[in-house]
Coordinates of N, CA and C in Angstrom, one line a residue:
M1 N 0.8 -1.2 0.0 CA 0.0 0.0 0.0 C 0.9 1.2 0.0
Y2 N 0.6 2.1 -0.9 CA 1.4 3.4 -1.0 C 0.8 4.4 0.0
P3 N 1.6 5.4 0.4 CA 1.1 6.4 1.3 C 0.0 7.3 0.6
L4 N -1.0 7.7 1.3 CA -2.0 8.5 0.7 C -1.8 10.0 1.2
K5 N -1.9 10.9 0.3 CA -1.8 12.3 0.6 C -3.2 13.0 0.6
A6 N -3.4 13.8 1.7 CA -4.7 14.4 1.9 C -4.4 15.8 2.4
H7 N -5.5 16.6 2.4 CA -5.4 18.0 3.0 C -6.7 18.2 3.8
V8 N -6.7 19.1 4.7 CA -7.8 19.4 5.5 C -8.7 20.5 4.9
H9 N -10.0 20.2 4.7 CA -10.9 21.1 4.2 C -12.2 21.1 5.1
N10 N -12.4 22.3 5.7 CA -13.5 22.5 6.6 C -13.5 21.4 7.7
G11 N -12.3 21.2 8.2 CA -12.1 20.2 9.3 C -12.2 18.8 8.9
R12 N -12.2 18.5 7.7 CA -12.3 17.1 7.2 C -11.0 16.8 6.3
L13 N -10.6 15.6 6.4 CA -9.5 15.2 5.6 C -10.0 14.7 4.2
V14 N -9.4 15.3 3.1 CA -9.8 15.0 1.8 C -8.6 14.5 1.0
L15 N -8.7 13.3 0.4 CA -7.6 12.8 -0.3 C -7.4 13.6 -1.6
D16 N -6.1 13.8 -1.9 CA -5.7 14.6 -3.1 C -5.7 13.8 -4.4
E17 N -5.8 12.5 -4.3 CA -5.9 11.7 -5.5 C -6.9 10.5 -5.3
P18 N -7.4 9.9 -6.3 CA -8.3 8.8 -6.1 C -7.6 7.6 -5.5
T19 N -8.4 6.7 -4.9 CA -7.8 5.5 -4.4 C -8.7 4.3 -4.8
N20 N -8.1 3.1 -4.8 CA -8.9 2.0 -5.1 C -9.4 1.2 -3.9
L21 N -9.3 1.9 -2.7 CA -9.8 1.2 -1.5 C -11.3 1.1 -1.6
P22 N -11.8 -0.1 -1.0 CA -13.2 -0.3 -1.1 C -14.0 0.6 -0.1
D23 N -15.2 0.9 -0.5 CA -16.1 1.7 0.4 C -16.2 1.0 1.8
G24 N -16.1 1.8 2.8 CA -16.1 1.3 4.2 C -14.8 0.9 4.8
E25 N -13.7 0.9 4.0 CA -12.4 0.6 4.5 C -12.0 1.5 5.5
I26 N -11.5 1.1 6.6 CA -11.0 1.9 7.7 C -9.5 2.2 7.5
V27 N -9.2 3.5 7.6 CA -7.8 4.0 7.3 C -7.4 4.8 8.5
Y28 N -6.3 4.5 9.2 CA -5.8 5.3 10.3 C -4.8 6.3 9.8
L29 N -5.0 7.5 10.2 CA -4.1 8.6 9.8 C -3.3 9.1 11.0
Q30 N -2.1 9.5 10.7 CA -1.2 10.0 11.8 C -0.5 11.2 11.3
P31 N -0.5 12.3 11.9 CA 0.2 13.5 11.4 C 1.7 13.2 11.5
L32 N 2.4 13.8 10.5 CA 3.9 13.7 10.5 C 4.5 14.9 11.1
D33 N 4.4 15.0 12.4 CA 5.1 16.0 13.2 C 6.6 16.0 13.0
D34 N 7.1 17.2 12.7 CA 8.6 17.4 12.6 C 9.2 16.5 11.5
V35 N 8.4 16.1 10.6 CA 9.0 15.4 9.4 C 8.7 16.2 8.2
V36 N 9.7 16.4 7.4 CA 9.5 17.2 6.1 C 9.5 16.2 5.0
V37 N 8.4 16.1 4.2 CA 8.3 15.3 3.1 C 8.2 16.1 1.9
A38 N 9.2 16.0 1.0 CA 9.3 16.8 -0.2 C 8.1 16.5 -1.2
D39 N 7.8 17.4 -2.1 CA 6.7 17.2 -3.0 C 6.9 16.0 -3.9
D40 N 8.2 15.6 -4.1 CA 8.5 14.5 -5.0 C 8.6 13.2 -4.2
G41 N 8.1 13.1 -3.0 CA 7.9 11.9 -2.2 C 9.1 11.4 -1.4
D42 N 10.1 12.2 -1.2 CA 11.2 11.8 -0.3 C 11.5 13.0 0.6
D43 N 12.4 12.8 1.5 CA 12.8 13.8 2.5 C 14.3 14.2 2.3
L44 N 14.8 13.9 1.1 CA 16.2 14.3 0.8 C 16.4 15.7 0.5
D45 N 17.5 16.3 1.0 CA 17.8 17.7 0.6 C 18.5 17.6 -0.8
D46 N 18.8 18.8 -1.4 CA 19.4 18.8 -2.7 C 20.8 18.1 -2.7
E47 N 21.6 18.3 -1.6 CA 22.9 17.6 -1.6 C 22.8 16.1 -1.5
E48 N 21.8 15.6 -0.6 CA 21.6 14.2 -0.5 C 21.1 13.6 -1.8
R49 N 20.2 14.3 -2.4 CA 19.6 13.8 -3.7 C 20.7 13.7 -4.8
A50 N 21.6 14.7 -4.8 CA 22.7 14.7 -5.8 C 23.7 13.5 -5.5
A51 N 24.0 13.3 -4.2 CA 24.8 12.2 -3.9 C 24.2 10.8 -4.3
L52 N 22.9 10.7 -4.0 CA 22.2 9.5 -4.4 C 22.3 9.3 -5.9
H53 N 22.1 10.4 -6.7 CA 22.1 10.2 -8.2 C 23.5 9.9 -8.7
R54 N 24.6 10.4 -8.0 CA 25.9 10.0 -8.3 C 26.2 8.5 -8.1
E55 N 25.7 8.0 -7.0 CA 25.8 6.6 -6.6 C 25.0 5.7 -7.6
L56 N 23.9 6.2 -8.0 CA 23.1 5.4 -9.0 C 23.8 5.4 -10.3
D57 N 24.3 6.5 -10.8 CA 25.1 6.6 -12.0 C 26.3 5.6 -12.0
A58 N 27.0 5.7 -10.8 CA 28.2 4.8 -10.7 C 27.7 3.3 -10.7
S59 N 26.6 3.0 -10.1 CA 26.1 1.6 -10.1 C 25.7 1.2 -11.5
M60 N 25.1 2.0 -12.3 CA 24.7 1.7 -13.6 C 25.9 1.5 -14.5
A61 N 27.0 2.3 -14.3 CA 28.2 2.2 -15.1 C 28.9 0.8 -14.7
E62 N 28.9 0.4 -13.5 CA 29.4 -0.9 -13.1 C 28.6 -2.0 -13.8
A63 N 27.3 -1.9 -13.8 CA 26.5 -2.9 -14.4 C 26.8 -3.0 -15.9
D64 N 26.9 -1.8 -16.6 CA 27.2 -1.8 -18.0 C 28.5 -2.4 -18.3
A65 N 29.5 -2.3 -17.4 CA 30.8 -2.9 -17.5 C 30.9 -4.3 -17.1
G66 N 29.8 -4.9 -16.7 CA 29.7 -6.3 -16.3 C 30.3 -6.5 -14.9
E67 N 30.4 -5.5 -14.1 CA 31.0 -5.6 -12.8 C 30.0 -5.9 -11.7
T68 N 29.1 -6.8 -12.0 CA 28.0 -7.1 -11.0 C 28.0 -8.6 -10.8
E69 N 27.3 -9.0 -9.7 CA 27.1 -10.4 -9.4 C 25.7 -10.7 -9.4
D70 N 25.4 -12.0 -9.8 CA 24.0 -12.4 -9.9 C 23.4 -12.5 -8.4
F71 N 22.3 -11.9 -8.2 CA 21.7 -11.8 -6.9 C 21.4 -13.2 -6.3
A72 N 20.9 -14.1 -7.2 CA 20.6 -15.5 -6.7 C 21.9 -16.2 -6.2
T73 N 23.0 -15.9 -6.8 CA 24.3 -16.5 -6.4 C 24.7 -15.9 -5.1
V74 N 24.6 -14.6 -4.9 CA 25.0 -14.0 -3.7 C 24.1 -14.4 -2.5
L75 N 22.8 -14.5 -2.8 CA 21.9 -14.9 -1.8 C 22.2 -16.4 -1.3
A76 N 22.5 -17.3 -2.3 CA 22.8 -18.7 -2.0 C 24.0 -18.7 -1.1
E77 N 25.0 -17.9 -1.4 CA 26.3 -17.9 -0.6 C 26.0 -17.4 0.8
L78 N 25.1 -16.4 0.9 CA 24.8 -15.9 2.2 C 24.0 -16.9 3.1
R79 N 23.3 -17.7 2.4 CA 22.5 -18.7 3.2 C 23.3 -19.9 3.6
R80 N 24.5 -20.1 3.0 CA 25.3 -21.2 3.4 C 26.0 -21.0 4.7

């Protein structure tokens, strides 16, 4: 289940997008006190986001160069 975004209108919570939840479904809401959530769905600042993108670019370059290991193999080794 993905997080639902809502706003308060006349004291009522109103969802900002449609949902496929069935009528009568009970949903518990909790305010996010002292937590900043960016409009793009994460709480990274510009510096953190830039660092993440650098790491992702480096990972994709490693994959393109064949410098990766098969996940199933790694998992099997870890389970031994």
